[in-house]
Coordinates of C-alpha atoms and ligand atoms in Angstrom, one line a residue:
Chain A
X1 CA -100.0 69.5 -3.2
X2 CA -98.5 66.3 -4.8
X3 CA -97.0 66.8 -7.9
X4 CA -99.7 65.5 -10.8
X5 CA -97.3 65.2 -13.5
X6 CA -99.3 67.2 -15.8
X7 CA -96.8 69.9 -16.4
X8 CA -94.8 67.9 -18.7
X9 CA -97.8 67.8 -21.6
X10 CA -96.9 71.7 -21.5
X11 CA -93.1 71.2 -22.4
X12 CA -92.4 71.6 -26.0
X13 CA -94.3 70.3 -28.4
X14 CA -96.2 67.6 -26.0
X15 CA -99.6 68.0 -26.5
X16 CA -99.6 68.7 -29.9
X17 CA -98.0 65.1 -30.5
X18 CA -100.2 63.8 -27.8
X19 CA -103.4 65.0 -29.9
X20 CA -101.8 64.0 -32.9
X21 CA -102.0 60.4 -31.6
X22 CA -105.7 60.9 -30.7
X23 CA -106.0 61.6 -34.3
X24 CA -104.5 58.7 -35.4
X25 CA -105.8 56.4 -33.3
X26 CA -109.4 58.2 -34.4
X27 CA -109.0 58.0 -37.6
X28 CA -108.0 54.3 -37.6
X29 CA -111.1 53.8 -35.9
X30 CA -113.0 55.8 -38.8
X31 CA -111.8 54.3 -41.8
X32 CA -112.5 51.0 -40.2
X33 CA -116.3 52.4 -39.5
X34 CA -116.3 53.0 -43.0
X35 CA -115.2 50.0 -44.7
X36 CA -117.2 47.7 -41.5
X37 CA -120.5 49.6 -42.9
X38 CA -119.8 49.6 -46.7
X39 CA -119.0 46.0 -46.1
X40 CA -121.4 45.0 -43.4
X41 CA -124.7 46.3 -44.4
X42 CA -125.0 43.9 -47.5
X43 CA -123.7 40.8 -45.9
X44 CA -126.3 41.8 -42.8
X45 CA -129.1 41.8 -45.4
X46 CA -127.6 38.6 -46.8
X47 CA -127.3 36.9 -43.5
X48 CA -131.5 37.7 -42.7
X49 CA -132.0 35.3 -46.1
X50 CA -132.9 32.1 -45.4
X51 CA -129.8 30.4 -47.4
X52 CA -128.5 27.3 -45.3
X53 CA -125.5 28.0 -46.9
X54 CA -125.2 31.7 -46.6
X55 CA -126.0 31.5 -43.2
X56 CA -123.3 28.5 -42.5
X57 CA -120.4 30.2 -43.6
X58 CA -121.2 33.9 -42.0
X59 CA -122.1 32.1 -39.1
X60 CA -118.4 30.9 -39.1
X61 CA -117.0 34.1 -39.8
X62 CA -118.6 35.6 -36.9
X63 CA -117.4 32.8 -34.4
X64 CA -114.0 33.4 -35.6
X65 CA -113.8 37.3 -35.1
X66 CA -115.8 36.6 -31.8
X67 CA -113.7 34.3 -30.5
X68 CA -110.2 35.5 -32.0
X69 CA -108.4 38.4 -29.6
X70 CA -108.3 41.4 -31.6
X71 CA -104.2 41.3 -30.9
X72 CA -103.7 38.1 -32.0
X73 CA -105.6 39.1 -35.3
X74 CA -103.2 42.2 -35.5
X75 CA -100.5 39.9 -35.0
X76 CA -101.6 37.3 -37.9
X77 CA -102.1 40.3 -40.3
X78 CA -98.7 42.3 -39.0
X79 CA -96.4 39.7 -38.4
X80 CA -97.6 36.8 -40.2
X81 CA -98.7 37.5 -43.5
X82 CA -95.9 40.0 -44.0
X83 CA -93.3 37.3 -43.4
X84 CA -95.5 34.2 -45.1
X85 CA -96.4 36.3 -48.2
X86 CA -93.5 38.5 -48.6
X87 CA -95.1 41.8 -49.0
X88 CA -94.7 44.6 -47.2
X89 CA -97.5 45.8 -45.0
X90 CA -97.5 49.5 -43.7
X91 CA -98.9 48.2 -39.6
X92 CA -101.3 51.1 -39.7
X93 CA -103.0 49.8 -42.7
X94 CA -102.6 46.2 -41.2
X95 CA -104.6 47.7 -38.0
X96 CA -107.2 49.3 -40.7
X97 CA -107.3 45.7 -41.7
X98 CA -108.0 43.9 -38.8
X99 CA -110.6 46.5 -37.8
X100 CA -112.4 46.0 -40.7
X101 CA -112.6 43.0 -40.6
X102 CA -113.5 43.1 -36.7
X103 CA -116.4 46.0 -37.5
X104 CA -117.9 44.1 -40.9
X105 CA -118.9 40.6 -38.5
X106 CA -120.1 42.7 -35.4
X107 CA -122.0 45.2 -38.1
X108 CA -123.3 42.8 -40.2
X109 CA -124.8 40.9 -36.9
X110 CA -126.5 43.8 -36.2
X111 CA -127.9 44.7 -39.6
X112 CA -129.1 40.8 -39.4
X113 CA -130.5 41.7 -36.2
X114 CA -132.5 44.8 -37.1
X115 CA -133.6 43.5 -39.9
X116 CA -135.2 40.0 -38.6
X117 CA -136.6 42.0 -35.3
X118 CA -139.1 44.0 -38.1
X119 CA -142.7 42.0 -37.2
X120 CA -143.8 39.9 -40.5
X121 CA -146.8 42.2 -40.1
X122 CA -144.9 45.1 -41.5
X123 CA -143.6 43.3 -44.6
X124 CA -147.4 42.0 -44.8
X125 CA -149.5 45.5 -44.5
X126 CA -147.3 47.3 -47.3
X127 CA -147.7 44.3 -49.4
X128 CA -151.4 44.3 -49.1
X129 CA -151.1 48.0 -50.3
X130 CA -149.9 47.1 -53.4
X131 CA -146.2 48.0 -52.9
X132 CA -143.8 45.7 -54.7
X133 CA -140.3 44.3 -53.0
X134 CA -138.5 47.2 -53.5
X135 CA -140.8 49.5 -52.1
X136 CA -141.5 47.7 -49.2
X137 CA -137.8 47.4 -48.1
X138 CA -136.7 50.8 -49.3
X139 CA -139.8 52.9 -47.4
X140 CA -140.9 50.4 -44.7
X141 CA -138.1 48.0 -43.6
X142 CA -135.1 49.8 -43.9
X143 CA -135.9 53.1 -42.3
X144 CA -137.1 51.3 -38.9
X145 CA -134.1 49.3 -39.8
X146 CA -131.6 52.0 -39.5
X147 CA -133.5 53.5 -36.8
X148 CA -132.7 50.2 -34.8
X149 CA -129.5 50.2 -36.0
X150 CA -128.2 53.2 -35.3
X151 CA -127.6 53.4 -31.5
X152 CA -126.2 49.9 -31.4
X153 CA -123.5 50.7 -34.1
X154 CA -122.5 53.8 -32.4
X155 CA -121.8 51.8 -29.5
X156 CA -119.5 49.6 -32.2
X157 CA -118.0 52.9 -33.2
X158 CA -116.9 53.8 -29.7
X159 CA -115.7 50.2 -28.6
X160 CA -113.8 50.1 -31.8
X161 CA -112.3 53.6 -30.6
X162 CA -111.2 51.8 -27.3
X163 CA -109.6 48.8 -28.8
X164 CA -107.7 51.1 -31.0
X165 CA -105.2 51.3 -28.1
X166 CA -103.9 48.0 -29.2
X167 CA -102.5 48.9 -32.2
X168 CA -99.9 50.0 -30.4
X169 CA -98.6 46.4 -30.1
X170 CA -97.3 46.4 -34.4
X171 CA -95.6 49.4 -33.8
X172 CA -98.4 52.5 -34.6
X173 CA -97.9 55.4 -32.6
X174 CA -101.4 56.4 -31.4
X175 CA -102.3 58.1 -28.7
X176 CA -101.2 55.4 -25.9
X177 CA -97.9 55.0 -27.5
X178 CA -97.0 58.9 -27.4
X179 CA -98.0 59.2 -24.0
X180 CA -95.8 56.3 -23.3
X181 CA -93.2 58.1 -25.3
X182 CA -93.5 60.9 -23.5
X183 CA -93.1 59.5 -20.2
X184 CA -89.9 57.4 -21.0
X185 CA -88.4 60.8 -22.4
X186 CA -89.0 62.9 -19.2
X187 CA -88.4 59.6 -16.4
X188 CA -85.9 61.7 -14.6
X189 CA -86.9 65.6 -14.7
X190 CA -90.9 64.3 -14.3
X191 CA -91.0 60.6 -12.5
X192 CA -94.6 61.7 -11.7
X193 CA -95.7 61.9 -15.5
X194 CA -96.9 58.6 -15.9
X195 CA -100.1 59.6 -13.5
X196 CA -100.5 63.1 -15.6
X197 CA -100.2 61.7 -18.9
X198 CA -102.0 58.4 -18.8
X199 CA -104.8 60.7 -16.7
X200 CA -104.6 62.8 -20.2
X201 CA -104.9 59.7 -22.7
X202 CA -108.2 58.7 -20.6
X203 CA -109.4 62.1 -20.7
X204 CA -108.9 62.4 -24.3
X205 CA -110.6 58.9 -25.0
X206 CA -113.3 59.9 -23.4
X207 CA -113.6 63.3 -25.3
X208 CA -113.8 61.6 -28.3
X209 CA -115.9 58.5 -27.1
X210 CA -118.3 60.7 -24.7
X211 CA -120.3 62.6 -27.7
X212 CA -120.8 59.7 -29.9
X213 CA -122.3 57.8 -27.0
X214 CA -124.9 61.2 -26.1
X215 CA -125.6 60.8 -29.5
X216 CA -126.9 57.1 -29.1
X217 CA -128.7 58.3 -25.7
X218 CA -130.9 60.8 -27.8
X219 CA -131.3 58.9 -31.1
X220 CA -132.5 56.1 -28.9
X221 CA -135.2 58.3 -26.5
X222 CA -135.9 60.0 -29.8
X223 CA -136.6 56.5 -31.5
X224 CA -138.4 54.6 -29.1
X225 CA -140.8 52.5 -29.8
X226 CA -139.7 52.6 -33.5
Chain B
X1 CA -177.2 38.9 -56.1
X2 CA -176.0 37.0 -58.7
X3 CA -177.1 39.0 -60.9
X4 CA -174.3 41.7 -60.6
X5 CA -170.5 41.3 -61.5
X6 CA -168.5 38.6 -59.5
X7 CA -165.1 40.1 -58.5
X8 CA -163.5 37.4 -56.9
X9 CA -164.0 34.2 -56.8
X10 CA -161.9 31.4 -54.8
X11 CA -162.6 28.0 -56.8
X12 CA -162.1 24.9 -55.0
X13 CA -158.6 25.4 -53.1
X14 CA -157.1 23.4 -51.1
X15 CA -154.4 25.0 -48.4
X16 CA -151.9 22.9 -46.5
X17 CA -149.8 23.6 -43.5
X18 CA -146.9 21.2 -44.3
X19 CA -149.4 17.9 -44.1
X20 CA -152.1 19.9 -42.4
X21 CA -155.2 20.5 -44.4
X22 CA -156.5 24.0 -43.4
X23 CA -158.8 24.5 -46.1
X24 CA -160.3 21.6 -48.9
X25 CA -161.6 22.1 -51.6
X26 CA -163.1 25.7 -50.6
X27 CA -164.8 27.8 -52.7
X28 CA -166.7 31.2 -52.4
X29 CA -167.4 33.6 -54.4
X30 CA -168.1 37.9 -53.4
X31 CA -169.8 40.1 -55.5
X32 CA -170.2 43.4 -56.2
X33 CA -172.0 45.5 -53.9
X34 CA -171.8 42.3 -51.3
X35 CA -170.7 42.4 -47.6
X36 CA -169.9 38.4 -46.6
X37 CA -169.1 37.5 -43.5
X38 CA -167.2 35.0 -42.6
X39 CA -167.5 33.0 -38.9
X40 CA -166.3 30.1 -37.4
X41 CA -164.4 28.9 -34.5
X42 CA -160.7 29.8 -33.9
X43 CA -158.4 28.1 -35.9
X44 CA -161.2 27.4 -38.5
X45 CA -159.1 28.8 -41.0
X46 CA -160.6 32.3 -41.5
X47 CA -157.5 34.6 -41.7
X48 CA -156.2 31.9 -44.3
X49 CA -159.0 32.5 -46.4
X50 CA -158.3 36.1 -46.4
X51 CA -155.0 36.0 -47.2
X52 CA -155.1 33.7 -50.0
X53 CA -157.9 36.4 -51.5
X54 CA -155.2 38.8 -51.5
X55 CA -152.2 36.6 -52.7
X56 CA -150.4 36.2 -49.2
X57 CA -150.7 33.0 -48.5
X58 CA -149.5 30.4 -51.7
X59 CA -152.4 27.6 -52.1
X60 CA -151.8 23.8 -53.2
X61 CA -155.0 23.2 -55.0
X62 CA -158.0 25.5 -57.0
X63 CA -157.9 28.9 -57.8
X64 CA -158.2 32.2 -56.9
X65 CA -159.1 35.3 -59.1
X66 CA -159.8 38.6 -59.1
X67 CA -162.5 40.2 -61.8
X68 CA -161.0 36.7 -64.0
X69 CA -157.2 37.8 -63.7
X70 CA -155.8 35.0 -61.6
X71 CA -154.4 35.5 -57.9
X72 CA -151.0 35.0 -57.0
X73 CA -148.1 36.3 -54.9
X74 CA -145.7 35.0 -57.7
X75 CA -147.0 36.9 -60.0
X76 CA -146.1 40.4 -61.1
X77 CA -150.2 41.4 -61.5
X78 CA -150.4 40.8 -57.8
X79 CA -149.2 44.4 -56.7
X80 CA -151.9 46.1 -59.2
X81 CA -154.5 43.2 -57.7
X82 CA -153.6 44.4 -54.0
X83 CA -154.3 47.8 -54.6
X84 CA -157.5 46.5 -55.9
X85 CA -158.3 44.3 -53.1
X86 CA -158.1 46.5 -49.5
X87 CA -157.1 44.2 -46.4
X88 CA -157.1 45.2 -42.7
X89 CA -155.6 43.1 -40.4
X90 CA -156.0 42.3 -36.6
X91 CA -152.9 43.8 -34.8
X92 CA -153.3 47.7 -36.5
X93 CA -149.9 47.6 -38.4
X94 CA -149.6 51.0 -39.0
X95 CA -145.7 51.9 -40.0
X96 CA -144.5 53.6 -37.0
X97 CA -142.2 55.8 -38.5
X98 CA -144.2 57.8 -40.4
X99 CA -147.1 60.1 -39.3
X100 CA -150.6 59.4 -39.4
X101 CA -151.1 61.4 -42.4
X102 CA -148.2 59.8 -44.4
X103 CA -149.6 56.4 -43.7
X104 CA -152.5 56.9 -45.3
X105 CA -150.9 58.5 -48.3
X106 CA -147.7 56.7 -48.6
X107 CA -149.1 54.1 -51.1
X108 CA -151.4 56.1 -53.2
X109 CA -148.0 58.1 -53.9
X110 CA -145.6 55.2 -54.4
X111 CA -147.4 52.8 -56.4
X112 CA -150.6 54.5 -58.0
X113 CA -148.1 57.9 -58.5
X114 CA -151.2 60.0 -58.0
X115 CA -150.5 63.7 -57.4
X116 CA -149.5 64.4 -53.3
X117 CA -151.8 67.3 -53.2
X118 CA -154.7 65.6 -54.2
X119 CA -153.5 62.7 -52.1
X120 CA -153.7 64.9 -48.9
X121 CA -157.0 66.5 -49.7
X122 CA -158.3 63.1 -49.5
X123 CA -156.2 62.1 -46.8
X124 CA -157.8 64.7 -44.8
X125 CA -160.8 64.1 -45.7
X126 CA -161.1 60.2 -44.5
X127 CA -159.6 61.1 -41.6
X128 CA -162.3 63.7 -40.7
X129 CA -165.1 61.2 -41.7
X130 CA -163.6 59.1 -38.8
X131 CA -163.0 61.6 -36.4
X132 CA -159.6 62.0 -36.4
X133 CA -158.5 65.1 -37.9
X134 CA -156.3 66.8 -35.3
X135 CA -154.2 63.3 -35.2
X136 CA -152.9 63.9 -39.0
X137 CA -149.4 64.8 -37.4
X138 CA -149.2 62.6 -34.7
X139 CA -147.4 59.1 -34.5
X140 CA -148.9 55.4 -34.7
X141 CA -147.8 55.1 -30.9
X142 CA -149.2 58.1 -29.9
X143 CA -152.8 56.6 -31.0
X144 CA -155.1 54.5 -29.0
X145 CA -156.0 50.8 -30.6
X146 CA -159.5 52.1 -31.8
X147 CA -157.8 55.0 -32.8
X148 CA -154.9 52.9 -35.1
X149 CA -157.2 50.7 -36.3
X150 CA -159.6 53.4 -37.6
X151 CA -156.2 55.0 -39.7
X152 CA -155.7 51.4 -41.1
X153 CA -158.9 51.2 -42.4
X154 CA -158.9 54.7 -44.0
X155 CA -155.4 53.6 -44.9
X156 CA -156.6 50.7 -47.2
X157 CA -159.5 52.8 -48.7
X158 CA -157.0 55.8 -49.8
X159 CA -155.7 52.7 -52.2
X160 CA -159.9 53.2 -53.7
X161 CA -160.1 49.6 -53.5
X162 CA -163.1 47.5 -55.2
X163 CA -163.0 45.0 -52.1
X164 CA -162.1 45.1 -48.8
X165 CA -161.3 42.3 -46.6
X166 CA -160.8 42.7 -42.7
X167 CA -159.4 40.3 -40.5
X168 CA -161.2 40.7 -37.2
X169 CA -160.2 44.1 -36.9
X170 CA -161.5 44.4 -33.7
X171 CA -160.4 41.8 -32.0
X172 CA -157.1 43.0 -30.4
X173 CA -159.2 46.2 -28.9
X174 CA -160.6 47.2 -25.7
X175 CA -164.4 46.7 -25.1
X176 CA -165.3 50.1 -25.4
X177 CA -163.4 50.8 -28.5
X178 CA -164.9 48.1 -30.7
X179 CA -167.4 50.1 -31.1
X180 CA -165.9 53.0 -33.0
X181 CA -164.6 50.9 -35.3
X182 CA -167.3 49.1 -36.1
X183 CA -169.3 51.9 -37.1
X184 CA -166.6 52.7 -39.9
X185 CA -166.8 49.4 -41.2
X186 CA -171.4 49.9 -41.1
X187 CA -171.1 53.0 -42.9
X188 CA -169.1 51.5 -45.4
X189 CA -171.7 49.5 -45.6
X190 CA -173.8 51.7 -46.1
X191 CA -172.1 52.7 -48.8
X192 CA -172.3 49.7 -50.9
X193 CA -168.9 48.6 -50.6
X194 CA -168.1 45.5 -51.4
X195 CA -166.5 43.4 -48.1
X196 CA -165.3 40.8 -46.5
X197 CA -165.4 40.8 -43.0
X198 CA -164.0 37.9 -40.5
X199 CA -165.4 38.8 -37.1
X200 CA -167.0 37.3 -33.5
X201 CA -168.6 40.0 -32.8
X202 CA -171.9 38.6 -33.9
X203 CA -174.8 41.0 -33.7
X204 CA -171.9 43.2 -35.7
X205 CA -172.1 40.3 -38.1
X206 CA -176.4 40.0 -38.3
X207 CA -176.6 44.2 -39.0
X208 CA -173.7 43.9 -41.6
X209 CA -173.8 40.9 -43.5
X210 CA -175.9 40.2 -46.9
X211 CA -174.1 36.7 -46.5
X212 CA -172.6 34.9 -43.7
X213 CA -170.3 31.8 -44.2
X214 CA -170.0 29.7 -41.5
X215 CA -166.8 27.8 -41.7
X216 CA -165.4 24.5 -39.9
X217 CA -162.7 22.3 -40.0
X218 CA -161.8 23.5 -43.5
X219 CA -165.1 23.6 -45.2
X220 CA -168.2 25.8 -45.6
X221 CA -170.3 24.0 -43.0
X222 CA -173.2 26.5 -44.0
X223 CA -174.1 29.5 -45.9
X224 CA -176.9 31.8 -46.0
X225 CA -178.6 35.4 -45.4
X226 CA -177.8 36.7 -42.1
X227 CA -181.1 36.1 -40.6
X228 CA -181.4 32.4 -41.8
X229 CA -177.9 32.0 -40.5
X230 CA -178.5 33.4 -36.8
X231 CA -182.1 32.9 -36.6
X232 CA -182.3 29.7 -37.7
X233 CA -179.3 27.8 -38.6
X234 CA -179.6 24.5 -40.2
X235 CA -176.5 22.4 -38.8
X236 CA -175.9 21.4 -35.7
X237 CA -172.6 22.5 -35.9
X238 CA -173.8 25.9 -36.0
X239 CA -175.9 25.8 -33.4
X240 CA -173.5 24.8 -31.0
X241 CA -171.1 28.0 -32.5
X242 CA -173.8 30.2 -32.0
X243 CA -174.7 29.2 -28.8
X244 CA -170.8 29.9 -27.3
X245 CA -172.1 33.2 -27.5
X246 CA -175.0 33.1 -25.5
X247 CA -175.5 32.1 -21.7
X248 CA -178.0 30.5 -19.8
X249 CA -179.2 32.4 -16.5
X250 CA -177.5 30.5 -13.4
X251 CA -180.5 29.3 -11.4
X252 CA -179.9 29.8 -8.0
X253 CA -181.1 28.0 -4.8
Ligands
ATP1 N1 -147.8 29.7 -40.8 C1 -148.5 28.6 -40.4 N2 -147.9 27.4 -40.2 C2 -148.6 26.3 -39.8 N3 -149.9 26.3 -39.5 C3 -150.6 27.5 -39.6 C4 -149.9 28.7 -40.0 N4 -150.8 29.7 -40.0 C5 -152.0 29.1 -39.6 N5 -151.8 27.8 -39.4 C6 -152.9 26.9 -39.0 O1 -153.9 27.0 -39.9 C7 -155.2 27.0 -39.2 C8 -156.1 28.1 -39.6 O2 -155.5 29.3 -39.2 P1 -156.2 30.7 -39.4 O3 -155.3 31.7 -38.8 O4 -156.7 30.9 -40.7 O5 -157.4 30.5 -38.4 P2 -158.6 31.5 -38.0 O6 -159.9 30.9 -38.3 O7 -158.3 32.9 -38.5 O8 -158.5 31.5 -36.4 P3 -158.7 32.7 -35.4 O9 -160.1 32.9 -35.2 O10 -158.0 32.3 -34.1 O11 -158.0 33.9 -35.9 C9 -154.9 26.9 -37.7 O12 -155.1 25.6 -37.3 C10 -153.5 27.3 -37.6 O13 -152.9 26.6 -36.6
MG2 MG1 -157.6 34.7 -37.7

């Protein structure tokens, strides 16, 4: 049998630091979720006003994060501001950063979303029940709301998971990077460990990606129609 | 009829669509104890009418009030107004998130803050006086149209509303389940609840109505009992309304 390369995760401390990567790269990922739905929920609900204004300049901000890379963002944030403004920016924080900023547009767009696909009928029966603003939004809008929401930002969650791989570029070491360590550091006893290891880092992606996206699968069959 | 206590009355309003004039200079007035019924060809401006009873729809001209407190969306007395004034619309919005049973008690709870036990007594018991007690648990999509628009209408009088308005509740239903919820809306009659009711169903109309409206182009083109009205209406315009709904035999060769 050809030689897989897998035998050198099992040398020393290997996997450990290999999961310990996954963990970074995962946690990035998590803080970003965080701050993208602290952030992006309000400015969603702001974007479904009807403010020309409002709507003009999140409209923009969208476009930009759209049509920027997300490397050439980490890049900006990384390399550029550090150097322009002088301060010193720890490149896992820049990538938290960049994420955030990545997560808030796409979230927000989908809170804006949600929100504007609830019928006007909705809005209209609960009024005609006597219920006031508040009440309407808080116990009619935004629990079908969140229950539109909910697969579709999951989906965010796990491409944001993905894209973490980049972060490799400003110098974190995530999971991608300590594979790639690990291969450089065993080229001659394991020239095969490039298959083994990179084979590993999908695996592990899609351990961590694979449950969030079954969760989306049944929230959405258990949703339907809602 | 006049005799007994006005409860709303809609005094000379005019309603625009951006230049549009849907309704001038429209008045009406429903009393207690009074089903009206209002008919007229599509676009006539029917649902508008309703609306603006309820404060939905903003008005340019006139006045609308409710028992001499004035009608408005703007205004903070328009939520304690709405649970006074019951409307039931054409598409059966019930909230599909919550069960049958919590549709029909959400409001009472939220905004009258009655007590949820006595809520759900009387829950149940509308839903059994329309035949749909072992649906309390299930969800809005689970339920035939007949069926969801039967919960909307015990939906609205959970609220114990003075009035009720409907907005051709039936017509987004199947043939054979107009019926069923017709015969809520006749026993309310019945009752001596006080209605509106927008329909086309018209021999509905002539069993239910004390006073039919029959609205064109904006205005009250004519207005009487429900036998003058059908049996022998006074304007041409009517004639021709009424007669859409009849057909002459096709004489063969
Ligand atoms: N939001 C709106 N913007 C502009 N025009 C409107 C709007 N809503 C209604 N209209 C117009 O106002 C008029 C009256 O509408 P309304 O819905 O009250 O008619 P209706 O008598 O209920 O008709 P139908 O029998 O078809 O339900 C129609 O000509 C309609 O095109
Ligand atoms: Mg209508």
């Amino acid at each position: 049998m050809q030689n897989l390369g897998i035998d050198v995760l099992f040398k020393g401390t290997n996997m450990m630091r290999l999961l310990g990567g996954l963990w970074v790269s995962l946690r990035i990922s998590l803080i970003a979720v965080l701050f993208s739905i602290l952030l992006g929920v309000p400015l969603g609900i702001l974007m479904s006003r009807k403010s020309r204004i409002i709507r003009a300049i999140t409209r923009l901000y969208l476009e930009i994060v759209r049509i920027m890379p997300q490397m050439v963002l980490l890049f900006i944030v990384f390399f550029g501001t550090t150097r322009v403004f002088g301060w010193n920016l720890d490149a896992e924080v820049a990538s938290v950063i960049v994420f955030s900023f990545w997560g808030c547009a796409e979230m927000s767009d989908l809170v804006r979303g949600a929100l504007i696909s609830i019928p006007k009928h909705q809005y209209e029966s609960a009024k005609a029940l006597g219920m006031n603003s508040l009440t309407v939004f808080v116990f009619i809008i935004l629990p079908q709301t969140i229950r539109r929401l909910l697969p579709l930002s999951i989906n965010l969650v796990t491409r944001m998971i993905k894209t973490t791989s980049l972060v490799m570029m400003i110098g974190v070491v995530e999971v991608l990077k300590v594979g790639q360590q690990i291969i450089e550091a065993n080229r001659t006893s394991s020239p095969n460990a490039a298959f083994g290891v990179y084979g590993t880092v999908l695996l592990l992606y899609f351990i961590g990606c694979w449950p969030i996206s079954m969760l989306s699968k049944y929230l959405e069959k258990k949703w339907n129609n809602v | 009829m006049s005799k007994r206590e006005e409860i709303i009355r809609v005094d000379h309003i005019t309603k625009r669509y951006d230049e549009n004039a849907v309704l001038d200079d429209f008045s009406l007035s429903v009393h207690e104890g009074e089903v009206v019924v209002i008919v007229g060809p599509s676009g006539c401006g029917k649902s508008t009418i309703l609306r603006i009873m309820n404060g939905l729809e903003p008005i340019q001209k006139g006045e609308v009030t409710y028992r001499g407190e004035k009608v408005d969306g703007k205004l903070g007395s328009i939520t304690r107004i709405r649970e006074k004034v019951g409307m039931v619309f054409q598409s059966y919005e019930l909230f599909p998130h919550k069960t049958i049973l919590q549709n029909i008690m959400l409001a009472s709870i939220l905004v009258q803050k009655r007590d949820r036990r006595e809520v759900k007594e009387e829950a149940l018991q509308l839903l059994a006086r329309v035949g749909l007690s072992e649906k309390k648990d299930a969800y809005p999509r689970q339920l035939s149209g007949g069926q969801k628009q039967r919960v909307a209408i015990v939906r609205a009088l959970a609220m114990h509303p003075e009035v009720l308005l409907f907005d051709e509740v039936t017509a987004a239903l199947d043939p054979e389940m107009v019926r069923e919820v017709l015969d809520v809306l006749l026993s309310l009659a019945k009752e001596g609840k006080t209605m509106v009711i927008v329909t086309h169903e018209m021999s509905f109309a002539k069993a239910v109505a004390d006073r039919v409206i029959f609205l064109d182009g904006g205005h009250m083109e004519e207005e009487g009992t429900a036998s003058e009205f059908f049996d022998h209406p006074k304007t041409e315009r009517a004639k021709q309304f009424l007669h859409t709904f009849t057909y002459d035999k096709v004489e063969r060769e």
